[in-house]
XYZ file of C-alpha atoms in Angstrom:
564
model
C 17.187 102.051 -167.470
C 15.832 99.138 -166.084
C 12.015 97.773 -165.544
C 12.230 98.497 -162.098
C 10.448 101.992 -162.901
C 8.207 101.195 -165.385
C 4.321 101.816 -164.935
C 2.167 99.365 -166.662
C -1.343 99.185 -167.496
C -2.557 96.094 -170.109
C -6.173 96.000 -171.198
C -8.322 93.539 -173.108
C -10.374 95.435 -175.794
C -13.117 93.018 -177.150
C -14.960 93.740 -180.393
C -13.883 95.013 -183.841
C -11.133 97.453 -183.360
C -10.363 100.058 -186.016
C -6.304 99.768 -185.406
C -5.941 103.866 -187.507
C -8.356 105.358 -185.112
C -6.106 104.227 -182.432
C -2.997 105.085 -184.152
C -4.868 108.496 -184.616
C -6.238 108.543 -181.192
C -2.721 107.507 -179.745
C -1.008 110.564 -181.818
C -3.765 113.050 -180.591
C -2.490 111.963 -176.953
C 0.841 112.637 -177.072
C -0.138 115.912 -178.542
C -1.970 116.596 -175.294
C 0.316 115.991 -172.813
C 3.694 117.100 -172.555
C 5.037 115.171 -170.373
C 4.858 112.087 -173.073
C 7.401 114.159 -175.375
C 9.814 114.667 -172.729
C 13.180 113.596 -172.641
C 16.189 113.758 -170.218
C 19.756 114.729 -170.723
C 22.718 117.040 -168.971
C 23.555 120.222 -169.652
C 26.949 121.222 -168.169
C 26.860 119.088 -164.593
C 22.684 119.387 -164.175
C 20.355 117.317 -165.615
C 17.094 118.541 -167.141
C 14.195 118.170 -169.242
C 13.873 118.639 -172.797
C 9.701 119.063 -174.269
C 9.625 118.314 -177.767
C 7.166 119.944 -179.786
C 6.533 116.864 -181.586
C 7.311 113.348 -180.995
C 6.051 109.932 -182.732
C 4.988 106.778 -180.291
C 4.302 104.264 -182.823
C 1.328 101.713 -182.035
C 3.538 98.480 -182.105
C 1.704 95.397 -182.951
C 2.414 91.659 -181.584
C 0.103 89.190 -183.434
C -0.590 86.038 -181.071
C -3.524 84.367 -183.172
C -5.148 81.548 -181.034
C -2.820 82.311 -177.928
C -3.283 80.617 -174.850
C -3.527 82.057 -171.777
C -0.094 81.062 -170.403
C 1.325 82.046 -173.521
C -0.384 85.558 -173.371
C 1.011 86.391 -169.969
C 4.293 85.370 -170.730
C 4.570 87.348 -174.004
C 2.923 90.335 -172.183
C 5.613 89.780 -169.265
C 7.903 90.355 -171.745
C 6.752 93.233 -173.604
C 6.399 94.404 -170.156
C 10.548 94.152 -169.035
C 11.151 96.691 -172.031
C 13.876 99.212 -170.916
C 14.015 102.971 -171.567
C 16.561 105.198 -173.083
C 15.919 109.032 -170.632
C 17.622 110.816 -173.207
C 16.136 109.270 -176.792
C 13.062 108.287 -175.881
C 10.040 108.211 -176.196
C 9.300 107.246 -172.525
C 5.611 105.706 -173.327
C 5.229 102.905 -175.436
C 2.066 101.522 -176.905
C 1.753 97.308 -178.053
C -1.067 96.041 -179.423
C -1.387 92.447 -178.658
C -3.780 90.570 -181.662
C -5.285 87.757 -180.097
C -8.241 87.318 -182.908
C -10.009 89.854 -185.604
C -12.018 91.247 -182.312
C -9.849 89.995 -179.288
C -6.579 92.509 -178.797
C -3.975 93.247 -175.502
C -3.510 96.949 -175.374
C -0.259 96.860 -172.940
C 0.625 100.863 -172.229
C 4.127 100.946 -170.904
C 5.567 104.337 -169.270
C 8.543 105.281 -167.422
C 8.240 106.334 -163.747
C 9.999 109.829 -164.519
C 7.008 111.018 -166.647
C 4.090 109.173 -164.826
C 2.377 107.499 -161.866
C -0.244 104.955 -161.357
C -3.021 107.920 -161.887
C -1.531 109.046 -164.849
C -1.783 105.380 -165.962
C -5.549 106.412 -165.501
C -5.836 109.635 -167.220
C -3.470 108.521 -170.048
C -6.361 105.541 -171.143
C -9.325 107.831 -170.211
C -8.097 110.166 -172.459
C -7.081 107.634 -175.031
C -10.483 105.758 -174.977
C -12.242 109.279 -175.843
C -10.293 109.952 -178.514
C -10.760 106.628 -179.924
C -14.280 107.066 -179.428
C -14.691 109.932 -180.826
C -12.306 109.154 -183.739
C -14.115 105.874 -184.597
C -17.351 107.471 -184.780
C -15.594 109.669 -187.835
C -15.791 112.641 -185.377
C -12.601 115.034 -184.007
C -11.657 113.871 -180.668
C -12.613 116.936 -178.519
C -9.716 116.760 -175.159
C -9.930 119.573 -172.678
C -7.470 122.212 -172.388
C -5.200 121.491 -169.984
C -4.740 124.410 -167.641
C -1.368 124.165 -167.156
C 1.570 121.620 -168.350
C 3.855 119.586 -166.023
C 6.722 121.570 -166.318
C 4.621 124.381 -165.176
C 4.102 122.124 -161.576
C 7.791 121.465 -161.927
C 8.819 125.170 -162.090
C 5.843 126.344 -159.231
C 7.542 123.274 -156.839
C 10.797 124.268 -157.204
C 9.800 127.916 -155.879
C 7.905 126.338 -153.355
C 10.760 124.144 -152.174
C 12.908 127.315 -151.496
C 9.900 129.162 -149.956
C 9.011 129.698 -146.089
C 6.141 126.579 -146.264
C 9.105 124.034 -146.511
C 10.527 124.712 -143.225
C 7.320 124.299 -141.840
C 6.425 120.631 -143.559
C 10.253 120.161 -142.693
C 10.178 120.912 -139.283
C 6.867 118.302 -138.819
C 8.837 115.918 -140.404
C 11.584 116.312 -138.185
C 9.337 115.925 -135.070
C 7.147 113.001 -136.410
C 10.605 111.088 -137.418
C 12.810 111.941 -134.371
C 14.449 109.045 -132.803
C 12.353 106.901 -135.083
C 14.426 103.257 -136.068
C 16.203 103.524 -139.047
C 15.522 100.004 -139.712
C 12.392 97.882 -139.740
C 13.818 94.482 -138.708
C 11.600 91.887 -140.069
C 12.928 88.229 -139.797
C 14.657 87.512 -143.170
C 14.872 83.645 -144.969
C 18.964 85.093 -145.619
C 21.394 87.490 -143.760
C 20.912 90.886 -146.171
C 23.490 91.580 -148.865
C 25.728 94.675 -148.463
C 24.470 95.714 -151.845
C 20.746 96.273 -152.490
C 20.050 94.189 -155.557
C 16.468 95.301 -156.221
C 16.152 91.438 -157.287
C 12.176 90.666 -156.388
C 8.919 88.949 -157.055
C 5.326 89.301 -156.602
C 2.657 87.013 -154.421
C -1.023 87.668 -154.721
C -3.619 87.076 -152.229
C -7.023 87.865 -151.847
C -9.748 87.955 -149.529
C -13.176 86.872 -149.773
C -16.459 89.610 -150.632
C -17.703 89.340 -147.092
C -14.719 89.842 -144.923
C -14.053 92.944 -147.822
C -17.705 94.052 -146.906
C -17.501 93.486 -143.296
C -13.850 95.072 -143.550
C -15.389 98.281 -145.099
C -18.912 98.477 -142.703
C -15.914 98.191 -139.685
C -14.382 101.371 -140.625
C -17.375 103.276 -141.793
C -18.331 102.341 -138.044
C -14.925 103.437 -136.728
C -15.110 107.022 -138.409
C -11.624 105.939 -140.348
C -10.906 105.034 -143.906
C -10.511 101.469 -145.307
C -6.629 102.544 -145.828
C -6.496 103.250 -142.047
C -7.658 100.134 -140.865
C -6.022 98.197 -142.813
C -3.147 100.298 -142.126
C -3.585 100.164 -138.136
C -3.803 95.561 -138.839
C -0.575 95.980 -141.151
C 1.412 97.493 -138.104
C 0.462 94.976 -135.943
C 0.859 92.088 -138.146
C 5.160 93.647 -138.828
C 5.133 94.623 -134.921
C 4.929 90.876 -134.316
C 7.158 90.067 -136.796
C 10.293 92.377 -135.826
C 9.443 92.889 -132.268
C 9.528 96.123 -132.443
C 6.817 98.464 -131.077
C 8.146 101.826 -133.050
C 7.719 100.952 -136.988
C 7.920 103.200 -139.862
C 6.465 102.296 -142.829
C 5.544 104.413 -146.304
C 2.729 105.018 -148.238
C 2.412 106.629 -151.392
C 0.084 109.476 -152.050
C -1.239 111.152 -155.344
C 0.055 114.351 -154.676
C -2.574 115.839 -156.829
C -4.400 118.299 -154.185
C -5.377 120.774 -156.364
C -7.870 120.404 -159.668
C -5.943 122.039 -162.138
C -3.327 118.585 -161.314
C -5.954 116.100 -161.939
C -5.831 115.467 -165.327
C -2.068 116.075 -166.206
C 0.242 112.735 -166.752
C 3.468 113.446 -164.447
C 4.916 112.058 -161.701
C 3.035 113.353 -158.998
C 3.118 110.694 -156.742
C 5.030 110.972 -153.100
C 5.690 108.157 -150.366
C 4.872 109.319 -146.663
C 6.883 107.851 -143.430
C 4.241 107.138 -141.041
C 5.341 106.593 -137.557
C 3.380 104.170 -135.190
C 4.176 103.526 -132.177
C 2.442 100.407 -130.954
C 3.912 99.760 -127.602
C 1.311 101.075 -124.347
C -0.930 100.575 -126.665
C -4.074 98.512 -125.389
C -6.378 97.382 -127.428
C -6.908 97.317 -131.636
C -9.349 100.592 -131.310
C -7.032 102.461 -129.665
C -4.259 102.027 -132.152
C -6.871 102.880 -135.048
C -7.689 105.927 -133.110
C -3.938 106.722 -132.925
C -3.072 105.648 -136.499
C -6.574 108.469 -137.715
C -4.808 111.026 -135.754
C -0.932 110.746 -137.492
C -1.978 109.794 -140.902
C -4.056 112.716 -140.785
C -1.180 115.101 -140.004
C 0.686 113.014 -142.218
C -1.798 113.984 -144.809
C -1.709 117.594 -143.955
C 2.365 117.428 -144.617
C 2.390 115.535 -147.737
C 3.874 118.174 -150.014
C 7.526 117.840 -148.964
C 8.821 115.359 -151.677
C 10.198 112.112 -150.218
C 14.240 112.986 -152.070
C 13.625 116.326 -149.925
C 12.924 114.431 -146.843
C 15.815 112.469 -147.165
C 18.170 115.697 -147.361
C 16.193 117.249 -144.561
C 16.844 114.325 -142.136
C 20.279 113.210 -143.524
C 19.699 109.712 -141.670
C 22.806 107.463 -142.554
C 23.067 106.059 -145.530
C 23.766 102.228 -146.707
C 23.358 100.547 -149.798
C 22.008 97.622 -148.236
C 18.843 99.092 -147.699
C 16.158 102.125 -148.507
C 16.373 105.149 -146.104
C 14.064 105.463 -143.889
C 11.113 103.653 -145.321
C 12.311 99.830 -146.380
C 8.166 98.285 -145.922
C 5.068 100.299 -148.478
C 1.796 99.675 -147.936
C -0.221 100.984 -150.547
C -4.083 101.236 -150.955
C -4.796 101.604 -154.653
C -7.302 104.037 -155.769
C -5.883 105.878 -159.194
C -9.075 106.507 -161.349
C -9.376 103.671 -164.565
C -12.437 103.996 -166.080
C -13.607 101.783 -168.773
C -16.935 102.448 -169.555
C -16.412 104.667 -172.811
C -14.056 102.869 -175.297
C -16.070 103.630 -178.731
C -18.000 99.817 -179.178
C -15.245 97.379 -177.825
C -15.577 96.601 -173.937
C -12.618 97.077 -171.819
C -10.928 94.874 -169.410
C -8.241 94.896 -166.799
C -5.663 91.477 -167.851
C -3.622 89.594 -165.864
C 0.204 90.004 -166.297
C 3.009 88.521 -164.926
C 4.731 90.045 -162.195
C 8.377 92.329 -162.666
C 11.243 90.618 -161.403
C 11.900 93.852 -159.368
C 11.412 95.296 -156.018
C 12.371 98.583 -154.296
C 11.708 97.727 -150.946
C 11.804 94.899 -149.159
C 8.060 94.324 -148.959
C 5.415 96.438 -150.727
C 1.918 95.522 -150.093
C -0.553 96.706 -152.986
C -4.011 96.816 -152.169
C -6.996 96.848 -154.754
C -10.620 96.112 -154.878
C -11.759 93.895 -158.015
C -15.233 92.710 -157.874
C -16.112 93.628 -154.135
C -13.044 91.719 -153.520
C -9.550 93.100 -151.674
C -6.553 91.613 -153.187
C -3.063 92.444 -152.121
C 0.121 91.642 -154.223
C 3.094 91.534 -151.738
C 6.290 92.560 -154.283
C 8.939 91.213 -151.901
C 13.030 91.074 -152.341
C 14.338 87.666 -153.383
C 17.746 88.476 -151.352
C 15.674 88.358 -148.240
C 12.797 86.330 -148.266
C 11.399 82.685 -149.782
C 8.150 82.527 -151.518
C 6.969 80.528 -148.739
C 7.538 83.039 -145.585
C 5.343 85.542 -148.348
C 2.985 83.383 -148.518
C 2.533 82.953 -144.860
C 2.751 86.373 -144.624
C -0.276 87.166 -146.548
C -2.138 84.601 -144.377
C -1.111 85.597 -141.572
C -2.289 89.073 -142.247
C -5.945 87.540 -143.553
C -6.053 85.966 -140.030
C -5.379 88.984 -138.038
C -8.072 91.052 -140.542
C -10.450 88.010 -139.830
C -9.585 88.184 -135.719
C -10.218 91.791 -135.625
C -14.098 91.774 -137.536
C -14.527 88.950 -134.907
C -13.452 91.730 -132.103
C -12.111 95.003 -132.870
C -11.789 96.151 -129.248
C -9.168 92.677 -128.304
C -5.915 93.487 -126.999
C -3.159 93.371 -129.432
C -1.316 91.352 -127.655
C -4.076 88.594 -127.818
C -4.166 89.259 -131.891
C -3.470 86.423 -133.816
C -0.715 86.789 -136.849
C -0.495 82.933 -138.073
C -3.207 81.096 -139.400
C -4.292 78.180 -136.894
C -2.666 75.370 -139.340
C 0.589 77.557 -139.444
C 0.432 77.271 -135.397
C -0.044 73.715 -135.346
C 2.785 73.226 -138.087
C 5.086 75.509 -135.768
C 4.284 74.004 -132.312
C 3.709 69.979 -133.387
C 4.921 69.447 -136.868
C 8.143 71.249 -137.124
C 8.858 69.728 -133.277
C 10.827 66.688 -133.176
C 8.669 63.524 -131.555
C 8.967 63.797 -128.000
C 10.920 61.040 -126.242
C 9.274 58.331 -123.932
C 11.597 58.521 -120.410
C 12.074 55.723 -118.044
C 14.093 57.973 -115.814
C 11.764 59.544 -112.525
C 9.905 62.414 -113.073
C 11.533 64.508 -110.604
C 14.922 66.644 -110.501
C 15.546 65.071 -106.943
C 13.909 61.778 -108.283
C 16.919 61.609 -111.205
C 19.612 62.914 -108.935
C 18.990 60.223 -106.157
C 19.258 57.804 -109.446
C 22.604 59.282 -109.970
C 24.174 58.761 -106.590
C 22.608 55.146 -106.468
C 24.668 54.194 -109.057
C 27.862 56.051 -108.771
C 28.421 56.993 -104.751
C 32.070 57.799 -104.838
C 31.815 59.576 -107.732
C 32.606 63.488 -107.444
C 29.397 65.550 -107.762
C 30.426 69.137 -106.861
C 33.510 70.681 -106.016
C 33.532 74.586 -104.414
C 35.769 76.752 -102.743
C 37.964 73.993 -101.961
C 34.960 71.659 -100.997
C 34.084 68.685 -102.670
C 30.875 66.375 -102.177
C 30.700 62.792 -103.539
C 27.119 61.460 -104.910
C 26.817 59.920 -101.598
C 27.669 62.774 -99.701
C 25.681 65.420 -101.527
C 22.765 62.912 -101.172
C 22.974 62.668 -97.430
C 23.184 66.570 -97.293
C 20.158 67.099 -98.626
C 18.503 64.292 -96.713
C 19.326 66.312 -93.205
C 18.036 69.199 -94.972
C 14.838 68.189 -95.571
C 14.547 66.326 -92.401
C 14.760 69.663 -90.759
C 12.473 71.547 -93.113
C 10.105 68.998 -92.116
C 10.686 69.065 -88.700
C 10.236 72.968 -88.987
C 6.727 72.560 -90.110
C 7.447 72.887 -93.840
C 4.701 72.554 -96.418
C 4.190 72.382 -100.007
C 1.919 75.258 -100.240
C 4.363 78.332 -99.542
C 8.098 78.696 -100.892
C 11.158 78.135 -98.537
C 13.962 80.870 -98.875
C 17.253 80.127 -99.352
C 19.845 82.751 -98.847
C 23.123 81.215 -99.694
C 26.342 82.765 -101.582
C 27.339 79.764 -104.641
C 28.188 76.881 -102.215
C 27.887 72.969 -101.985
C 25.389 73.982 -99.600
C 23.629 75.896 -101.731
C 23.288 73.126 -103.775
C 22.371 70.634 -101.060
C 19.529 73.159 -99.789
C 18.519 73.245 -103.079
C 18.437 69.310 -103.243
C 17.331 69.249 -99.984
C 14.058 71.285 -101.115
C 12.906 69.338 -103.440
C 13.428 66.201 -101.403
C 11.137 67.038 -98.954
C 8.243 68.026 -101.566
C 8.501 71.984 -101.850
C 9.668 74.624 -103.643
C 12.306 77.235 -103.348
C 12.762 80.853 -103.569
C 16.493 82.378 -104.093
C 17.956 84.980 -102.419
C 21.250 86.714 -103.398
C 23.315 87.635 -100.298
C 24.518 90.911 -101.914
C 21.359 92.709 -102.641
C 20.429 95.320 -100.345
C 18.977 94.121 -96.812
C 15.496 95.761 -98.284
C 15.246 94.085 -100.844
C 15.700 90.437 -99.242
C 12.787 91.650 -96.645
C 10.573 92.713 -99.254
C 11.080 89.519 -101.362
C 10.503 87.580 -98.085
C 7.486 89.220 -97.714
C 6.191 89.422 -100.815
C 6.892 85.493 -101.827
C 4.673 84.517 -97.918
C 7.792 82.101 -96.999
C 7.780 81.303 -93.436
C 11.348 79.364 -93.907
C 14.892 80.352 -94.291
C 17.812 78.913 -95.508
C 21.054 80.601 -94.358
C 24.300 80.833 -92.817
C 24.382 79.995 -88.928
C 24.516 83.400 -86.953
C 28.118 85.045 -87.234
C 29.049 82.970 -89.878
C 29.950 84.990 -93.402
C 27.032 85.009 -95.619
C 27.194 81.740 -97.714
C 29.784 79.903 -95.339
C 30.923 76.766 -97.112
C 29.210 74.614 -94.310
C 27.111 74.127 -91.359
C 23.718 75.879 -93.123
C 20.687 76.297 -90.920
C 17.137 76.280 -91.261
C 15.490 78.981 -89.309
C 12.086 80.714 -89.420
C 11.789 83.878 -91.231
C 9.742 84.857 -88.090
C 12.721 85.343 -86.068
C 15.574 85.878 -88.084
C 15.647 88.956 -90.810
C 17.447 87.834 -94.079
C-alpha cells in the first residue's frame, strides 16, 4: 500500500550509540508487542489477522557522513514514502540514519493498520528502555502487558453486536441528523470526480505569548485548549463556506481504559462534531456551545468511525470523504525522551508526505511553549497560497479573540489586515477619473442634450424620445415641488412597468429627492404599511379610475388623502 497510511516518528540521537544494543533492544520490542508481528491476508472471502510468534525487523542503516541539512530531510523524506506489503510484512520498519560516529536519524516507520500516533509514543518509550537498559549490560525489564491487541479486537467486536451500540448509534443519529453532507469551502479548482488523495503540507506557527495567552483564555473559560481552538476553527471555515451548520472530525485516542495505554494498535477514532454557528451571538457563547457537544461527543466516542458510516448510510461519492471532509486535530500522544541510555533525544524535521485524506487537516502541537499547526491540504483543490492565507487568517481571528473574547462573530476578523488591503485596493483595478455629472438625472439630461430624437423607451405600445422623456420628468418634478416636496423624506411611487414609471422615476431625482417603490400587485396592506413605515407624505400613481399603472396621465397626490 501506499504512504498515505504510514505513521512516522524520526529522532536525532546524539552521543556514542552502541548500534547491537539497539538491534537487541529493537528485537526485544517486537517480542513485546504483538501487534508488530502481525500480518494481513484472506481466508475464504474475509480478511484477517495472522500473529506470528516470531518475526525479524532488521535495524536498516543509511550512512550520510557530513550530510547537510537539506540533504538529510530529503533522504529522510524518502525513507519516509516506503510502501508496505499487509500480507508479508513486517509492518514496522526501523532506519538508522549515520550522520557522524555520535550524530544518527532514528526514522521509525509503521503502518496505520497496526498503530496510531500514541503507539508512535509507546513504541520509542519502550524502545529507549530497552536500549537503556541493554547498554548498561543489563536485561531490559518491559512490563507485562495485560492483554494483547487482538484481545481489544475480539472484546470490540462483541461489543459492536451488544445493546451499548444502539445506544452510541442512536446519539449519533440525533447529533448528525439533517447535518450537510458537504463542507463547502471555496476551492482554487472545481473538485475531481475521483478523490486522488494527491496533497501537501504548510506549517505555521504562532508566537509563545499568544500560545500563553491562548492557554490562560481557556483555563479562564472552564474549556480545554482543543475547545477553543476548536470553537475559532469553526468560525474561521463558517466564513469561508458560508455555512452556519459545519461538521468537522477530530481524532481521539480511543484508549479509555489503563490496561489500553501501553499496547501499540490502532486505537485511534475520528469524531463528527456538529456546530451550528448561526443565532449564535457572540465568541463565548459558541465556546459554551462547542464544551457542551464535544463533551457528549466525548461520552460517544466508542462507536468506530467505519461503524458510523454503516449506521448513517449517508450517500456515497468518490469525490469526497463521508461525512467528515475537514480534521482538526490537537496533538497530545505521549513522546518522552528523557531516558535514552547516554545519547539525548530529539524530535527532527522531515519533509512532508505527498498525501492527504481530507481536504484540509489541521495538526496542532506545542514545541517549545509554541503552537504550530501543519495544514495537510489536497493539491486537487487548493494552491499553496489560499493555505497559506488560511493559516493567517486563522492566527488573526486567534489574535482578535485574546483581544475580545465576548465580540460578535460576525465582527470577527478571518484575513489578516494586509490580506484586506490586497483584496479591497490591490487586486481592484484603478478607478477611473469621470468627466460625466455626478448624478443619474445629471448623465441622463447629458443624454437627451445630445441625441433628442433619439428613442429612449418604448412600452406597451408607447414610445418616448430623449426629448420627450426629459420633459416628462421636468413636469414631474415641477409638481413634486409645487406639492411641498423635500429632500428629507422619500416620495412613493406606485406605478405598474410604464414610461411613466420611468419618468416619475426621472422626475424624482430631478427635483433633488429620493424614491420609494411600490408594486401595484401586493396586497392593499402591505402598500399602507410600507407608506407608513418609509414617513412619505407623497404619492406617485395612476389618476383616480384609471387601471393601476395606466400608460399616461400619472398624478402626484398626497399620501394624506389618497390610500395606495
Amino acid at each position: 500500500m501506499g504512504p498515505l497510511w504510514n505513521v512516522r516518528l524520526p529522532v536525532r540521537l546524539g552521543g556514542l550509540l552502541d548500534v547491537a544494543a539497539l538491534e537487541q533492544a529493537l528485537a526485544a520490542v517486537v517480542g513485546q508487542h504483538e501487534s508488530l508481528r502481525t500480518t494481513f491476508g484472506m481466508r475464504g472471502s474475509e480478511i484477517v489477522q495472522f500473529v506470528l510468534a516470531e518475526l525479524d525487523v532488521p535495524l536498516e542503516r543509511v550512512a550520510l557522513p557530513g550530510a547537510s541539512d537539506d540533504e538529510l530531510r530529503r533522504r529522510l523524506g524518502e525513507l519516509a514514502s516506503h510502501t508496505f506489503d499487509l500480507a508479508e510484512g513486517p509492518l514496522l520498519r526501523v532506519w538508522l540514519v549515520a550522520l557522524s560516529p555520535v550524530d544518527h536519524v532514528l526514522l521509525l516507520i509503521s503502518h496505520h493498520i497496526v498503530s496510531d500516533a500514541w503507539s508512535s509514543g509507546v513504541l520509542f518509550h519502550d524502545l529507549a528502555a530497552c536500549y537503556a537498559a541493554l547498554a548498561s549490560h543489563e536485561q531490559p525489564q518491559l512490563s507485562e502487558l495485560p492483554i494483547q491487541y487482538a484481545d481489544f479486537a475480539a472484546w470490540q467486536r462483541d461489543w459492536l453486536e451488544g445493546p451499548e451500540l444502539a445506544r452510541q448509534a442512536a446519539f449519533w443519529r440525533e447529533h448528525l441528523a439533517g447535518a450537510p453532507p458537504l463542507l463547502d469551502l471555496p476551492l482554487d479548482r472545481p473538485r475531481p470526480r475521483l478523490q486522488t488523495y494527491r496533497g501537501n503540507r504548510l506549517g505555521h506557527g504562532l508566537s509563545t505569548e499568544i500560545t500563553a495567552q491562548l492557554k490562560a483564555l481557556a483555563a479562564a473559560e472552564g474549556v480545554t485548549l482543543f475547545m477553543l481552538l476548536f470553537a475559532a476553527f469553526n468560525v474561521l471555515l463558517s466564513r469561508l463556506s458560508g455555512q452556519s451548520d459545519l461538521v468537522i472530525g477530530t481524532p481521539i485516542a480511543g484508549r479509555r481504559r489503563t490496561e489500553l495505554e501501553g499496547l501499540i494498535g490502532f486505537f485511534a477514532n475520528t469524531l463528527a462534531i456538529r456546530t451550528r454557528i448561526d443565532g449564535v451571538g457572540d465568541f463565548r457563547q459558541l465556546l459554551r456551545q462547542v464544551r457542551a457537544t464535544a463533551l457528549d461527543a466525548f461520552m460517544h466516542q466508542d462507536l468506530p468511525f467505519e461503524k458510523l458510516v454503516e449506521v448513517l448510510e449517508p450517500a456515497r461519492s468518490l469525490a469526497h470523504a463521508p461525512i467528515v471532509q475537514v480534521l482538526f486535530v490537537l496533538q497530545n500522544a505521549p513522546w518522552d525522551a528523557a531516558d535514552f541510555g547516554d545519547l539525548t533525544a530529539a524530535p527532527v524535521d522531515i519533509p512532508p508526505g505527498d498525501g492527504a485524506r481530507f481536504d484540509l487537516s489541521v495538526y496542532t502541537t506545542e514545541f517549545e511553549s509554541q503552537l504550530w499547526f501543519a495544514l495537510e491540504y489536497s493539491t486537487d483543490l487548493f494552491d499553496t497560497a489560499t493555505i497559506a492565507r488560511i493559516g493567517t487568517g486563522f492566527e488573526a481571528l486567534l489574535t482578535a479573540i485574546l483581544e475580545n473574547p465576548s465580540a460578535r462573530i460576525a465582527t470577527l476578523p478571518v484575513q489578516t489586515a494586509a490580506d484586506l488591503t490586497r483584496q479591497l485596493y490591490e487586486w481592484q483595478p484603478a478607478p477611473t477619473v469621470s468627466t460625466s455629472p455626478a448624478t443619474v438625472y445629471g448623465l441622463f439630461h447629458s443624454q437627451a442634450g445630445r441625441t433628442p430624437e433619439a428613442t429612449a423607451v418604448e412600452c406597451g405600445g408607447v414610445s418616448l424620445s430623449y426629448a420627450g422623456l426629459d420633459t416628462r420628468a421636468g413636469e414631474i418634478a415641477a409638481e413634486l415641488r409645487a406639492a411641498g416636496m423635500t429632500g428629507q423624506t422619500p416620495v412613493a411611487i406606485c406605478l405598474d412597468r410604464s414610461t411613466d414609471m420611468l419618468a416619475a422615476v426621472l422626475g424624482v431625482l430631478r427635483a433633488g429627492g429620493y424614491y420609494l417603490p411600490l408594486d401595484p400587485s401586493h396586497p392593499p396592506a402591505r402598500r399602507t404599511y410600507m407608506l407608513r413605515d418609509s414617513g412619505a407624505q407623497l404619492l406617485i400613481s395612476a389618476p383616480p379610475g384609471a387601471p393601476v399603472g395606466a400608460p399616461s396621465g400619472a398624478t402626484v397626490t398626497s399620501v394624506a388623502t389618497v390610500a395606495p
